[in-house]
JSON list of C-alpha atoms in Angstrom, two decimals:
[
{"chain": "S", "resi": 221, "resn": "MET", "atom": "CA", "xyz": [20.61, 3.83, 10.68]},
{"chain": "S", "resi": 222, "resn": "LEU", "atom": "CA", "xyz": [19.39, 5.96, 7.64]},
{"chain": "S", "resi": 223, "resn": "LEU", "atom": "CA", "xyz": [19.25, 9.45, 6.72]},
{"chain": "S", "resi": 224, "resn": "TRP", "atom": "CA", "xyz": [16.21, 10.16, 4.65]},
{"chain": "S", "resi": 225, "resn": "THR", "atom": "CA", "xyz": [15.89, 14.17, 3.52]},
{"chain": "S", "resi": 226, "resn": "SER", "atom": "CA", "xyz": [12.28, 15.09, 2.15]},
{"chain": "S", "resi": 227, "resn": "SER", "atom": "CA", "xyz": [10.45, 18.15, 0.73]},
{"chain": "S", "resi": 228, "resn": "VAL", "atom": "CA", "xyz": [7.19, 16.01, 0.20]},
{"chain": "S", "resi": 229, "resn": "CYS", "atom": "CA", "xyz": [5.74, 17.04, 3.43]},
{"chain": "S", "resi": 230, "resn": "GLN", "atom": "CA", "xyz": [6.72, 20.53, 3.53]},
{"chain": "S", "resi": 231, "resn": "PRO", "atom": "CA", "xyz": [7.55, 22.26, 0.46]},
{"chain": "S", "resi": 232, "resn": "ASN", "atom": "CA", "xyz": [10.39, 24.34, -0.19]},
{"chain": "S", "resi": 233, "resn": "LYS", "atom": "CA", "xyz": [11.84, 22.85, 3.13]},
{"chain": "S", "resi": 234, "resn": "ASP", "atom": "CA", "xyz": [13.84, 19.94, 3.74]},
{"chain": "S", "resi": 235, "resn": "THR", "atom": "CA", "xyz": [12.89, 17.44, 6.94]},
{"chain": "S", "resi": 236, "resn": "THR", "atom": "CA", "xyz": [15.36, 14.91, 7.13]},
{"chain": "S", "resi": 237, "resn": "ILE", "atom": "CA", "xyz": [14.14, 11.71, 9.10]},
{"chain": "S", "resi": 238, "resn": "TRP", "atom": "CA", "xyz": [16.17, 9.00, 10.89]},
{"chain": "S", "resi": 239, "resn": "LEU", "atom": "CA", "xyz": [14.55, 5.64, 10.22]},
{"chain": "S", "resi": 240, "resn": "THR", "atom": "CA", "xyz": [16.52, 2.39, 12.14]},
{"chain": "S", "resi": 241, "resn": "ILE", "atom": "CA", "xyz": [15.06, -0.22, 10.01]},
{"chain": "S", "resi": 242, "resn": "PHE", "atom": "CA", "xyz": [15.33, 0.51, 6.42]},
{"chain": "S", "resi": 243, "resn": "PRO", "atom": "CA", "xyz": [18.58, 0.07, 3.93]},
{"chain": "S", "resi": 244, "resn": "THR", "atom": "CA", "xyz": [21.60, 1.79, 4.52]},
{"chain": "S", "resi": 245, "resn": "ASN", "atom": "CA", "xyz": [21.47, 3.70, 1.21]},
{"chain": "S", "resi": 246, "resn": "MET", "atom": "CA", "xyz": [19.69, 7.15, 0.65]},
{"chain": "S", "resi": 247, "resn": "VAL", "atom": "CA", "xyz": [16.06, 6.15, -0.55]},
{"chain": "S", "resi": 248, "resn": "LEU", "atom": "CA", "xyz": [13.54, 8.83, -1.82]},
{"chain": "S", "resi": 249, "resn": "ARG", "atom": "CA", "xyz": [10.38, 9.39, -0.39]},
{"chain": "S", "resi": 250, "resn": "VAL", "atom": "CA", "xyz": [7.69, 9.47, -2.67]},
{"chain": "S", "resi": 251, "resn": "ASN", "atom": "CA", "xyz": [3.82, 9.33, -3.10]},
{"chain": "S", "resi": 252, "resn": "ILE", "atom": "CA", "xyz": [2.30, 6.48, -4.90]},
{"chain": "S", "resi": 253, "resn": "ASN", "atom": "CA", "xyz": [1.94, 8.22, -8.14]},
{"chain": "S", "resi": 254, "resn": "GLN", "atom": "CA", "xyz": [5.76, 8.68, -8.64]},
{"chain": "S", "resi": 255, "resn": "ILE", "atom": "CA", "xyz": [6.58, 5.25, -8.02]},
{"chain": "S", "resi": 256, "resn": "GLU", "atom": "CA", "xyz": [6.74, 3.01, -11.51]},
{"chain": "S", "resi": 257, "resn": "PRO", "atom": "CA", "xyz": [8.40, -0.58, -12.01]},
{"chain": "S", "resi": 258, "resn": "ALA", "atom": "CA", "xyz": [11.84, 1.14, -12.70]},
{"chain": "S", "resi": 259, "resn": "THR", "atom": "CA", "xyz": [11.54, 3.34, -9.93]},
{"chain": "S", "resi": 260, "resn": "ARG", "atom": "CA", "xyz": [14.56, 2.35, -7.15]},
{"chain": "S", "resi": 261, "resn": "ASP", "atom": "CA", "xyz": [15.32, 3.21, -3.57]},
{"chain": "S", "resi": 262, "resn": "TRP", "atom": "CA", "xyz": [11.85, 4.59, -2.73]},
{"chain": "S", "resi": 263, "resn": "ILE", "atom": "CA", "xyz": [10.08, 4.97, 0.64]},
{"chain": "S", "resi": 264, "resn": "CYS", "atom": "CA", "xyz": [5.99, 6.16, 0.82]},
{"chain": "S", "resi": 265, "resn": "LYS", "atom": "CA", "xyz": [4.06, 6.59, 3.35]},
{"chain": "S", "resi": 266, "resn": "VAL", "atom": "CA", "xyz": [0.55, 5.19, 3.23]},
{"chain": "S", "resi": 267, "resn": "GLN", "atom": "CA", "xyz": [-2.52, 4.04, 5.29]},
{"chain": "S", "resi": 268, "resn": "ILE", "atom": "CA", "xyz": [-4.61, 0.89, 4.52]},
{"chain": "S", "resi": 269, "resn": "VAL", "atom": "CA", "xyz": [-8.15, 1.55, 3.82]},
{"chain": "S", "resi": 270, "resn": "GLU", "atom": "CA", "xyz": [-9.11, -1.88, 2.77]},
{"chain": "S", "resi": 271, "resn": "ILE", "atom": "CA", "xyz": [-8.14, -5.17, 3.51]},
{"chain": "S", "resi": 272, "resn": "GLY", "atom": "CA", "xyz": [-9.38, -8.08, 1.64]},
{"chain": "S", "resi": 273, "resn": "ARG", "atom": "CA", "xyz": [-10.03, -11.95, 2.92]},
{"chain": "S", "resi": 274, "resn": "PRO", "atom": "CA", "xyz": [-7.22, -14.32, 1.49]},
{"chain": "S", "resi": 275, "resn": "ARG", "atom": "CA", "xyz": [-8.65, -15.99, -1.12]},
{"chain": "S", "resi": 276, "resn": "GLU", "atom": "CA", "xyz": [-7.96, -18.92, -3.09]},
{"chain": "S", "resi": 277, "resn": "SER", "atom": "CA", "xyz": [-6.85, -18.59, -6.88]},
{"chain": "S", "resi": 278, "resn": "LEU", "atom": "CA", "xyz": [-8.77, -19.46, -9.72]},
{"chain": "S", "resi": 279, "resn": "ASP", "atom": "CA", "xyz": [-6.27, -22.08, -10.67]},
{"chain": "S", "resi": 280, "resn": "LYS", "atom": "CA", "xyz": [-5.99, -23.25, -6.85]},
{"chain": "S", "resi": 281, "resn": "LYS", "atom": "CA", "xyz": [-2.17, -23.18, -6.80]},
{"chain": "S", "resi": 282, "resn": "CYS", "atom": "CA", "xyz": [-2.06, -20.33, -4.23]},
{"chain": "S", "resi": 283, "resn": "THR", "atom": "CA", "xyz": [-3.45, -17.97, -1.62]},
{"chain": "S", "resi": 284, "resn": "PHE", "atom": "CA", "xyz": [-3.54, -14.38, -1.85]},
{"chain": "S", "resi": 285, "resn": "GLN", "atom": "CA", "xyz": [-5.24, -11.23, -0.12]},
{"chain": "S", "resi": 286, "resn": "ASN", "atom": "CA", "xyz": [-5.25, -7.82, -1.65]},
{"chain": "S", "resi": 287, "resn": "LEU", "atom": "CA", "xyz": [-5.34, -4.42, 0.19]},
{"chain": "S", "resi": 288, "resn": "ILE", "atom": "CA", "xyz": [-6.06, -0.94, -0.74]},
{"chain": "S", "resi": 289, "resn": "LEU", "atom": "CA", "xyz": [-3.39, 1.59, 0.17]},
{"chain": "S", "resi": 290, "resn": "GLU", "atom": "CA", "xyz": [-3.64, 5.07, 0.45]},
{"chain": "S", "resi": 291, "resn": "ASP", "atom": "CA", "xyz": [-0.96, 8.15, 0.31]},
{"chain": "S", "resi": 292, "resn": "GLU", "atom": "CA", "xyz": [-1.11, 11.71, 1.55]},
{"chain": "S", "resi": 293, "resn": "GLU", "atom": "CA", "xyz": [-2.76, 12.79, -1.64]},
{"chain": "S", "resi": 294, "resn": "GLU", "atom": "CA", "xyz": [-5.50, 10.31, -1.32]},
{"chain": "S", "resi": 295, "resn": "CYS", "atom": "CA", "xyz": [-3.87, 8.36, -4.25]},
{"chain": "S", "resi": 296, "resn": "GLN", "atom": "CA", "xyz": [-4.92, 5.16, -4.13]},
{"chain": "S", "resi": 297, "resn": "ILE", "atom": "CA", "xyz": [-3.15, 1.75, -5.13]},
{"chain": "S", "resi": 298, "resn": "LYS", "atom": "CA", "xyz": [-3.89, -2.26, -4.98]},
{"chain": "S", "resi": 299, "resn": "ALA", "atom": "CA", "xyz": [-1.35, -4.30, -2.94]},
{"chain": "S", "resi": 300, "resn": "VAL", "atom": "CA", "xyz": [-1.48, -7.82, -3.12]},
{"chain": "S", "resi": 301, "resn": "MET", "atom": "CA", "xyz": [0.06, -10.86, -0.73]},
{"chain": "S", "resi": 302, "resn": "TYR", "atom": "CA", "xyz": [0.63, -14.46, -1.33]},
{"chain": "S", "resi": 303, "resn": "THR", "atom": "CA", "xyz": [0.41, -17.32, 1.08]},
{"chain": "S", "resi": 304, "resn": "ASP", "atom": "CA", "xyz": [3.58, -16.68, 3.18]},
{"chain": "S", "resi": 305, "resn": "GLU", "atom": "CA", "xyz": [3.70, -13.10, 3.83]},
{"chain": "S", "resi": 306, "resn": "ILE", "atom": "CA", "xyz": [-0.02, -13.14, 4.36]},
{"chain": "S", "resi": 307, "resn": "ALA", "atom": "CA", "xyz": [0.84, -14.87, 7.60]},
{"chain": "S", "resi": 308, "resn": "GLN", "atom": "CA", "xyz": [3.85, -13.05, 7.98]},
{"chain": "S", "resi": 309, "resn": "TYR", "atom": "CA", "xyz": [2.16, -9.62, 7.99]},
{"chain": "S", "resi": 310, "resn": "ALA", "atom": "CA", "xyz": [-1.10, -10.48, 9.65]},
{"chain": "S", "resi": 311, "resn": "ALA", "atom": "CA", "xyz": [0.03, -9.43, 13.25]},
{"chain": "S", "resi": 312, "resn": "THR", "atom": "CA", "xyz": [1.61, -5.77, 11.59]},
{"chain": "S", "resi": 313, "resn": "LEU", "atom": "CA", "xyz": [-0.98, -4.66, 9.32]},
{"chain": "S", "resi": 314, "resn": "LYS", "atom": "CA", "xyz": [-4.16, -3.43, 10.56]},
{"chain": "S", "resi": 315, "resn": "LEU", "atom": "CA", "xyz": [-7.26, -1.58, 8.75]},
{"chain": "S", "resi": 316, "resn": "LEU", "atom": "CA", "xyz": [-6.50, 2.04, 9.04]},
{"chain": "S", "resi": 317, "resn": "ASN", "atom": "CA", "xyz": [-3.23, 2.07, 10.33]},
{"chain": "S", "resi": 318, "resn": "THR", "atom": "CA", "xyz": [-0.44, 4.47, 8.53]},
{"chain": "S", "resi": 319, "resn": "TYR", "atom": "CA", "xyz": [3.22, 2.53, 7.19]},
{"chain": "S", "resi": 320, "resn": "LEU", "atom": "CA", "xyz": [6.25, 3.63, 5.66]},
{"chain": "S", "resi": 321, "resn": "ILE", "atom": "CA", "xyz": [6.72, 1.01, 2.69]},
{"chain": "S", "resi": 322, "resn": "SER", "atom": "CA", "xyz": [10.04, 0.47, 0.79]},
{"chain": "S", "resi": 323, "resn": "THR", "atom": "CA", "xyz": [10.74, -2.30, -2.07]},
{"chain": "S", "resi": 324, "resn": "ALA", "atom": "CA", "xyz": [7.87, -3.58, -2.62]},
{"chain": "S", "resi": 325, "resn": "LYS", "atom": "CA", "xyz": [7.52, -4.94, -6.08]},
{"chain": "S", "resi": 326, "resn": "VAL", "atom": "CA", "xyz": [5.87, -2.91, -8.82]},
{"chain": "S", "resi": 327, "resn": "LYS", "atom": "CA", "xyz": [4.15, -4.43, -11.61]},
{"chain": "S", "resi": 328, "resn": "VAL", "atom": "CA", "xyz": [2.11, -2.88, -14.43]},
{"chain": "S", "resi": 329, "resn": "SER", "atom": "CA", "xyz": [-1.69, -4.17, -13.13]},
{"chain": "S", "resi": 330, "resn": "PRO", "atom": "CA", "xyz": [-3.31, -6.65, -14.69]},
{"chain": "S", "resi": 331, "resn": "THR", "atom": "CA", "xyz": [-7.13, -5.41, -16.67]},
{"chain": "S", "resi": 332, "resn": "SER", "atom": "CA", "xyz": [-8.51, -8.92, -17.20]},
{"chain": "S", "resi": 333, "resn": "TYR", "atom": "CA", "xyz": [-10.29, -8.43, -13.54]},
{"chain": "S", "resi": 334, "resn": "GLY", "atom": "CA", "xyz": [-11.68, -5.55, -14.57]},
{"chain": "S", "resi": 335, "resn": "LYS", "atom": "CA", "xyz": [-10.97, -1.82, -14.53]},
{"chain": "S", "resi": 336, "resn": "PRO", "atom": "CA", "xyz": [-7.68, -1.48, -11.78]},
{"chain": "S", "resi": 337, "resn": "ILE", "atom": "CA", "xyz": [-7.73, 2.01, -9.22]},
{"chain": "S", "resi": 338, "resn": "HIS", "atom": "CA", "xyz": [-4.25, 2.52, -10.27]},
{"chain": "S", "resi": 339, "resn": "LYS", "atom": "CA", "xyz": [-1.93, 1.62, -13.41]},
{"chain": "S", "resi": 340, "resn": "PHE", "atom": "CA", "xyz": [0.12, -0.37, -11.15]},
{"chain": "S", "resi": 341, "resn": "GLN", "atom": "CA", "xyz": [-0.08, -2.48, -8.30]},
{"chain": "S", "resi": 342, "resn": "TRP", "atom": "CA", "xyz": [2.76, -3.66, -5.47]},
{"chain": "S", "resi": 343, "resn": "THR", "atom": "CA", "xyz": [3.50, -7.12, -4.21]},
{"chain": "S", "resi": 344, "resn": "LEU", "atom": "CA", "xyz": [4.39, -7.17, -0.90]},
{"chain": "S", "resi": 345, "resn": "ASP", "atom": "CA", "xyz": [6.72, -9.89, -0.05]},
{"chain": "S", "resi": 346, "resn": "LYS", "atom": "CA", "xyz": [9.83, -10.89, 2.40]},
{"chain": "S", "resi": 347, "resn": "GLU", "atom": "CA", "xyz": [11.65, -8.28, 0.66]},
{"chain": "S", "resi": 348, "resn": "THR", "atom": "CA", "xyz": [9.37, -5.74, 1.04]},
{"chain": "S", "resi": 349, "resn": "VAL", "atom": "CA", "xyz": [10.10, -3.02, 4.44]},
{"chain": "S", "resi": 350, "resn": "ILE", "atom": "CA", "xyz": [7.63, -2.14, 6.41]},
{"chain": "S", "resi": 351, "resn": "GLU", "atom": "CA", "xyz": [7.04, 0.01, 9.66]},
{"chain": "S", "resi": 352, "resn": "GLN", "atom": "CA", "xyz": [4.02, 1.26, 11.00]},
{"chain": "S", "resi": 353, "resn": "ILE", "atom": "CA", "xyz": [3.88, 4.71, 12.35]},
{"chain": "S", "resi": 354, "resn": "LYS", "atom": "CA", "xyz": [2.22, 4.99, 15.63]},
{"chain": "S", "resi": 355, "resn": "GLU", "atom": "CA", "xyz": [0.76, 7.79, 17.39]},
{"chain": "S", "resi": 356, "resn": "SER", "atom": "CA", "xyz": [3.69, 7.97, 19.65]},
{"chain": "S", "resi": 357, "resn": "HIS", "atom": "CA", "xyz": [6.34, 8.47, 16.54]},
{"chain": "S", "resi": 358, "resn": "GLU", "atom": "CA", "xyz": [8.39, 11.81, 17.51]},
{"chain": "S", "resi": 359, "resn": "VAL", "atom": "CA", "xyz": [9.07, 12.79, 13.22]},
{"chain": "S", "resi": 360, "resn": "GLU", "atom": "CA", "xyz": [6.23, 11.19, 11.23]},
{"chain": "S", "resi": 361, "resn": "ARG", "atom": "CA", "xyz": [2.64, 11.52, 12.14]},
{"chain": "S", "resi": 362, "resn": "PRO", "atom": "CA", "xyz": [-0.28, 8.69, 11.10]},
{"chain": "S", "resi": 363, "resn": "LEU", "atom": "CA", "xyz": [-2.27, 9.74, 8.38]},
{"chain": "S", "resi": 364, "resn": "PRO", "atom": "CA", "xyz": [-6.20, 10.96, 9.05]},
{"chain": "S", "resi": 365, "resn": "PRO", "atom": "CA", "xyz": [-8.64, 8.69, 8.05]},
{"chain": "S", "resi": 366, "resn": "PRO", "atom": "CA", "xyz": [-9.46, 8.45, 4.70]},
{"chain": "S", "resi": 367, "resn": "THR", "atom": "CA", "xyz": [-12.32, 10.71, 2.74]},
{"chain": "S", "resi": 368, "resn": "LYS", "atom": "CA", "xyz": [-11.72, 9.43, -0.68]},
{"chain": "S", "resi": 369, "resn": "LEU", "atom": "CA", "xyz": [-15.05, 6.94, -0.85]},
{"chain": "S", "resi": 370, "resn": "ASN", "atom": "CA", "xyz": [-15.33, 4.50, -3.64]},
{"chain": "S", "resi": 371, "resn": "ILE", "atom": "CA", "xyz": [-19.49, 4.84, -4.54]},
{"chain": "S", "resi": 372, "resn": "THR", "atom": "CA", "xyz": [-21.12, 2.37, -6.69]},
{"chain": "S", "resi": 373, "resn": "SER", "atom": "CA", "xyz": [-23.91, 3.87, -8.44]},
{"chain": "S", "resi": 374, "resn": "PHE", "atom": "CA", "xyz": [-27.58, 1.61, -7.88]},
{"chain": "S", "resi": 375, "resn": "ASP", "atom": "CA", "xyz": [-27.84, 1.27, -11.59]},
{"chain": "S", "resi": 376, "resn": "ARG", "atom": "CA", "xyz": [-24.68, -0.96, -11.14]},
{"chain": "S", "resi": 377, "resn": "LEU", "atom": "CA", "xyz": [-25.98, -3.32, -8.47]},
{"chain": "S", "resi": 378, "resn": "PRO", "atom": "CA", "xyz": [-27.88, -5.57, -10.67]},
{"chain": "S", "resi": 379, "resn": "HIS", "atom": "CA", "xyz": [-24.05, -6.12, -12.83]},
{"chain": "S", "resi": 380, "resn": "LEU", "atom": "CA", "xyz": [-22.44, -6.89, -9.32]},
{"chain": "S", "resi": 381, "resn": "MET", "atom": "CA", "xyz": [-22.45, -10.72, -8.95]},
{"chain": "S", "resi": 382, "resn": "VAL", "atom": "CA", "xyz": [-22.67, -11.49, -5.46]},
{"chain": "S", "resi": 383, "resn": "ASP", "atom": "CA", "xyz": [-21.10, -14.90, -4.53]},
{"chain": "S", "resi": 384, "resn": "SER", "atom": "CA", "xyz": [-18.65, -16.80, -2.35]},
{"chain": "S", "resi": 385, "resn": "THR", "atom": "CA", "xyz": [-15.77, -14.39, -3.87]},
{"chain": "S", "resi": 386, "resn": "ALA", "atom": "CA", "xyz": [-17.54, -11.15, -3.75]},
{"chain": "S", "resi": 387, "resn": "GLU", "atom": "CA", "xyz": [-16.48, -8.61, -1.49]},
{"chain": "S", "resi": 388, "resn": "ILE", "atom": "CA", "xyz": [-18.64, -6.25, -0.02]}
]
């Protein structure tokens, strides 16, 4: 069991939480903007605000699925899963559910496919620890539905390609 102390939820007041599935060393409770590739032993509370459908890579070598995660400060980040993890997490990861995520791989977002929503992206793999926060959780409360909107202006619509790989 892990003792986790944080003052993120309640400034100027430490919050102690016992988690059963996280590693037995201390982890740092942080928000998305505080996590970089060099950050170690972190945990982040996020809500899934968008789930893409599984797609085949351009080189046809693998299948991947994109997720958009949002933290308590409404900061968003893209997370990606690959073939094995898509099946592994299919029953666990649901739209608008809240999770505590730890040990996701963090890397710089590629810019070759357009402007990323965050400078980093997460890869969820078999090493990633994910715990759903349910309504009945004694200490943690699920995040409320998101209020941040991703808006595309009408003048950009003609520039969007609608094909089998587009998500609307």
